[in-house]
Coordinates of C-alpha atoms and ligand atoms in Angstrom, one line a residue:
X248 CA 140.3 30.6 90.0
X249 CA 140.1 27.5 92.3
X250 CA 142.3 27.3 95.5
X251 CA 144.3 24.7 93.8
X252 CA 145.0 26.6 90.7
X253 CA 146.1 29.7 92.6
X254 CA 148.5 27.7 94.7
X255 CA 149.9 26.4 91.6
X256 CA 150.4 29.8 90.3
X257 CA 152.0 30.9 93.6
X258 CA 154.2 28.0 93.3
X259 CA 155.4 28.9 89.9
X260 CA 155.8 32.4 90.8
X261 CA 158.0 31.4 93.8
X262 CA 160.1 29.3 91.5
X263 CA 160.8 32.0 89.1
X264 CA 161.4 34.9 91.7
X265 CA 163.3 33.0 94.5
X266 CA 164.5 30.2 92.6
X267 CA 162.6 27.4 94.3
X268 CA 159.2 26.4 95.7
X269 CA 158.0 23.5 97.7
X270 CA 154.9 21.8 95.9
X271 CA 152.7 20.1 98.3
X272 CA 151.2 16.6 97.7
X273 CA 152.8 16.1 94.2
X274 CA 153.0 12.4 94.7
X275 CA 150.8 10.4 97.0
X276 CA 152.0 9.3 100.3
X277 CA 151.2 5.5 99.4
X278 CA 153.6 5.8 96.2
X279 CA 156.4 7.2 98.5
X280 CA 155.9 4.4 101.1
X281 CA 156.0 1.8 98.6
X282 CA 159.5 3.1 97.6
X283 CA 160.7 3.2 101.2
X284 CA 159.5 -0.2 101.7
X285 CA 161.6 -1.5 98.7
X286 CA 164.6 0.4 100.0
X287 CA 164.1 -1.3 103.4
X288 CA 163.9 -4.7 101.5
X289 CA 167.4 -3.9 100.0
X290 CA 169.0 -3.1 103.2
X291 CA 167.2 -6.2 105.0
X292 CA 168.3 -8.6 102.2
X293 CA 171.8 -7.7 102.5
X294 CA 171.9 -8.2 106.3
X295 CA 170.2 -11.6 105.7
X296 CA 172.6 -12.4 103.3
X297 CA 175.5 -11.4 105.8
X298 CA 173.9 -13.8 108.4
X299 CA 172.9 -11.1 110.7
X300 CA 169.8 -10.6 112.6
X301 CA 167.4 -7.8 111.0
X302 CA 166.7 -5.4 114.0
X303 CA 163.2 -3.8 114.0
X304 CA 164.2 -0.6 115.7
X305 CA 161.4 -1.2 118.2
X306 CA 159.2 1.2 116.3
X307 CA 157.5 2.4 113.3
X308 CA 158.7 1.5 109.7
X309 CA 161.1 4.5 109.6
X310 CA 162.8 3.5 113.0
X311 CA 163.2 -0.2 111.7
X312 CA 164.7 1.0 108.4
X313 CA 167.1 3.2 110.3
X314 CA 168.2 0.2 112.6
X315 CA 168.7 -1.8 109.5
X316 CA 170.8 0.9 107.7
X317 CA 172.8 1.4 111.1
X318 CA 173.3 -2.4 111.4
X319 CA 174.7 -2.8 107.6
X320 CA 176.8 0.1 108.0
X321 CA 178.4 -1.1 111.2
X322 CA 179.1 -4.4 109.4
X323 CA 180.2 -3.6 106.0
X324 CA 180.7 -0.1 105.0
X325 CA 181.2 -1.1 101.0
X326 CA 177.9 -3.1 101.1
X327 CA 176.1 -0.3 102.7
X328 CA 177.3 2.2 100.0
X329 CA 176.5 -0.3 97.3
X330 CA 173.0 -0.9 98.9
X331 CA 172.4 3.1 99.2
X332 CA 173.4 3.4 95.6
X333 CA 171.3 0.6 94.4
X334 CA 168.3 2.2 96.0
X335 CA 168.5 5.0 93.2
X336 CA 168.1 2.4 90.6
X337 CA 164.7 0.9 91.9
X338 CA 161.9 1.2 89.2
X339 CA 159.5 2.3 91.8
X340 CA 161.6 5.5 92.3
X341 CA 162.5 6.0 88.5
X342 CA 158.7 5.6 87.8
X343 CA 157.8 8.4 90.3
X344 CA 160.7 10.4 88.5
X345 CA 158.7 10.4 85.1
X346 CA 155.2 10.1 86.5
X347 CA 152.3 12.2 85.2
X348 CA 152.5 15.0 88.0
X349 CA 156.1 15.4 87.4
X350 CA 155.6 15.7 83.5
X351 CA 152.7 18.1 84.0
X352 CA 154.9 20.4 86.3
X353 CA 157.8 20.4 84.2
X354 CA 155.8 21.7 81.4
X355 CA 154.2 24.4 83.4
X356 CA 157.9 25.5 84.2
X357 CA 158.4 25.7 80.4
X358 CA 160.8 22.5 79.9
X359 CA 159.9 21.2 76.4
X360 CA 160.8 17.5 75.2
X361 CA 162.2 16.8 78.8
X362 CA 165.1 14.7 79.3
X363 CA 166.8 13.2 82.4
X364 CA 170.8 13.8 82.1
X365 CA 171.1 10.9 84.7
X366 CA 169.4 8.6 87.1
X367 CA 167.8 9.9 90.4
X368 CA 170.1 10.2 93.3
X369 CA 169.0 8.9 96.8
X370 CA 170.2 11.3 99.5
X371 CA 170.5 9.7 103.2
X372 CA 171.4 11.9 106.1
X373 CA 171.7 10.8 109.7
X374 CA 173.8 11.5 112.5
X375 CA 174.3 7.7 113.3
X376 CA 174.8 7.0 109.5
X377 CA 177.9 8.8 108.8
X378 CA 180.3 7.3 106.4
X379 CA 183.7 7.2 107.9
X380 CA 185.8 9.8 106.1
X381 CA 183.0 10.4 103.4
X382 CA 179.9 12.1 102.6
X383 CA 178.1 14.0 105.3
X384 CA 175.9 16.1 103.5
X385 CA 176.6 18.7 100.5
X386 CA 178.2 22.2 101.0
X387 CA 176.8 25.1 99.2
X388 CA 176.8 24.4 95.4
X389 CA 174.7 25.0 92.3
X390 CA 173.8 21.8 90.3
X391 CA 174.3 23.3 86.7
X392 CA 178.0 22.6 86.8
X393 CA 177.3 18.8 87.4
X394 CA 175.1 18.6 84.5
X395 CA 176.0 21.3 82.1
X396 CA 173.0 20.9 80.0
X397 CA 170.0 23.1 79.5
X398 CA 169.9 26.4 81.4
X399 CA 166.5 26.0 82.4
X400 CA 167.1 22.6 84.0
X401 CA 165.0 21.9 87.3
X402 CA 165.8 19.7 90.2
X403 CA 163.1 17.8 91.9
X404 CA 164.0 16.8 95.4
X405 CA 161.5 14.5 97.2
X406 CA 161.6 13.4 100.8
X407 CA 160.9 9.6 101.5
X408 CA 160.8 10.5 105.0
X409 CA 159.6 13.6 107.0
X410 CA 162.2 16.2 106.6
X411 CA 161.4 18.9 109.0
X412 CA 163.6 21.9 109.8
X413 CA 165.9 20.2 112.2
X414 CA 166.4 16.9 110.0
X415 CA 168.8 17.9 107.5
X416 CA 166.5 19.8 105.2
X417 CA 168.0 21.4 102.1
X418 CA 168.6 25.1 102.7
X419 CA 168.7 27.5 99.8
X420 CA 169.5 31.2 98.9
X421 CA 166.4 32.8 97.7
X422 CA 167.1 34.6 94.3
X423 CA 170.6 33.1 93.9
X424 CA 169.7 31.6 90.8
X425 CA 169.4 35.4 89.3
X426 CA 173.2 35.7 89.6
X427 CA 173.7 33.0 87.1
X428 CA 176.8 30.9 87.7
X429 CA 178.6 31.5 90.9
X430 CA 182.5 31.0 91.3
X431 CA 183.4 28.0 93.2
X432 CA 186.3 25.3 93.9
X433 CA 186.1 21.9 92.4
X434 CA 185.8 19.3 95.2
X435 CA 184.9 15.7 95.0
X436 CA 181.2 16.2 95.3
X437 CA 180.3 19.7 93.5
X438 CA 181.7 23.0 92.4
X439 CA 181.6 24.2 95.9
X440 CA 180.7 27.9 96.6
X441 CA 183.0 29.0 99.4
X442 CA 183.0 32.9 99.1
X443 CA 180.4 35.5 99.8
X444 CA 178.1 33.2 101.8
X445 CA 176.5 34.1 105.0
X446 CA 174.6 31.4 107.0
X447 CA 171.8 34.0 107.4
X448 CA 171.2 34.1 103.5
X449 CA 170.0 30.4 103.6
X450 CA 166.2 29.4 104.1
X451 CA 165.4 25.9 105.0
X452 CA 162.8 24.0 102.9
X453 CA 161.1 21.6 105.1
X454 CA 159.1 19.0 103.2
X455 CA 156.9 15.9 104.1
X456 CA 156.7 12.6 102.0
X457 CA 154.5 13.3 99.0
X458 CA 155.9 16.9 98.8
X459 CA 158.4 18.0 96.2
X460 CA 161.1 20.8 96.5
X461 CA 161.9 22.2 93.0
X462 CA 164.8 24.4 92.2
X463 CA 166.7 26.0 89.4
X464 CA 170.0 24.3 88.8
X465 CA 171.4 27.9 89.3
X466 CA 169.9 28.1 92.9
X467 CA 172.8 28.0 95.4
X468 CA 171.8 25.4 98.1
X469 CA 173.3 23.1 100.7
X470 CA 172.4 20.3 103.3
X471 CA 171.3 21.9 106.5
X472 CA 173.4 20.6 109.4
X473 CA 173.3 23.1 112.3
X474 CA 170.9 21.8 114.9
X475 CA 169.8 18.9 112.8
X476 CA 169.7 15.3 114.0
X477 CA 167.9 12.1 113.2
X478 CA 167.8 10.6 109.9
X479 CA 166.1 11.4 106.5
X480 CA 165.9 9.9 103.1
X481 CA 165.2 12.0 99.9
X482 CA 165.6 11.4 96.2
X483 CA 166.3 13.9 93.7
X484 CA 166.2 13.9 90.0
X485 CA 167.3 16.6 87.4
X486 CA 165.5 17.5 84.1
X487 CA 166.4 19.4 81.1
X488 CA 164.5 21.0 78.3
X489 CA 165.8 19.5 75.1
X490 CA 164.4 22.8 73.2
X491 CA 166.6 25.2 75.0
X492 CA 168.4 27.0 72.5
X493 CA 171.9 27.1 74.1
X494 CA 171.5 23.5 74.8
X495 CA 170.8 23.0 71.1
X496 CA 173.5 25.4 70.0
X497 CA 176.0 23.5 72.3
X498 CA 175.2 20.1 70.8
X499 CA 173.6 18.6 73.9
X500 CA 176.6 18.5 76.2
X501 CA 176.4 16.4 79.5
X502 CA 178.7 16.4 82.4
X503 CA 177.7 13.0 83.7
X504 CA 179.8 10.3 82.2
X505 CA 178.8 6.5 82.4
X506 CA 181.6 4.2 82.8
X507 CA 181.7 0.4 82.6
X508 CA 183.8 -2.0 84.4
X509 CA 185.1 -4.4 81.7
X510 CA 187.0 -6.6 84.1
X511 CA 184.9 -9.8 84.9
X512 CA 184.8 -11.3 88.6
X513 CA 187.8 -13.5 89.1
X514 CA 186.3 -16.3 90.7
X515 CA 184.7 -17.7 87.4
X516 CA 181.1 -16.6 88.2
X517 CA 178.8 -17.2 86.7
X518 CA 179.3 -20.9 86.1
X519 CA 176.9 -22.3 83.4
X520 CA 175.0 -23.9 86.2
X521 CA 174.1 -20.6 87.7
X522 CA 172.6 -19.3 84.5
X523 CA 170.7 -22.6 83.5
X524 CA 169.3 -22.8 87.0
X525 CA 167.5 -19.6 86.4
X526 CA 165.6 -20.7 83.3
X527 CA 164.2 -23.9 85.1
X528 CA 162.6 -21.8 87.8
X529 CA 160.3 -18.7 87.7
X530 CA 162.6 -15.6 87.3
X531 CA 163.7 -13.9 90.7
Ligands
AKG810 O1 169.8 16.1 100.0 C1 170.7 16.8 100.3 O2 171.3 17.2 101.5 C2 171.5 17.7 99.2 C3 170.8 17.7 97.7 C4 171.6 18.3 96.8 O3 172.2 19.2 97.2 C5 171.4 18.2 95.5 O4 170.4 17.4 95.1 O5 171.9 18.9 94.7

């Protein structure tokens, strides 16, 4: 058995027994960097649109991106949030989510006719990127309640920047998936598990760009905060097996709902000229 094959076997065993595993080098670092550059472009574009200088963070790409995110957050919280949400819609990110290495891994995990209950989610954590009165990491939860699809659904969580043990990694409770659904309290972000938890039960899962943390939708996990500082960006996607018997028997339920804003902008946008101009020049 080659080293690679035995490492893969250990990964799959860890997933089954502990409820999670870190798959090293699932993606190429170049592919992750390309996504991060596009994310940077979104924040830079909004700063320019708002007439602001674009800070370079006097450092590498990550420091520059962080400086730009801080600048936009300081300037305009709703635009910062919209930009962060838009990052999850990038095709480069969605292409990774359905790329051949992911499909192969899901097959090895036993998912058949896999489906995505929703688009990927981008998770930004930073001590200088705290949303006033809003999100600052997720408390202990399982992911199954927020999809309610196939029981064997898998979360693939991928760092876009380095996520060491002190840079807000995900921390998980090994073997917590084997208890099935844990009782919790419905909050804005999750079915939060509040009882029976001890900090010592959680294990941190540091990961580098290119790696993927995979965990069961029944594995209890949260954002590590204690002793953490700096900034990190990660993306996660959820996958379900369309052939899981209870999923079929329950008629493919999905807790995610898509809503559409039917109200149009009140300023008459777009005027005919806005539309016709597009067809005279190359598409932007
Ligand atoms: O990235 C994080 O800090 C939390 C991720 C998480 O809890 C999830 O994807 O369910």
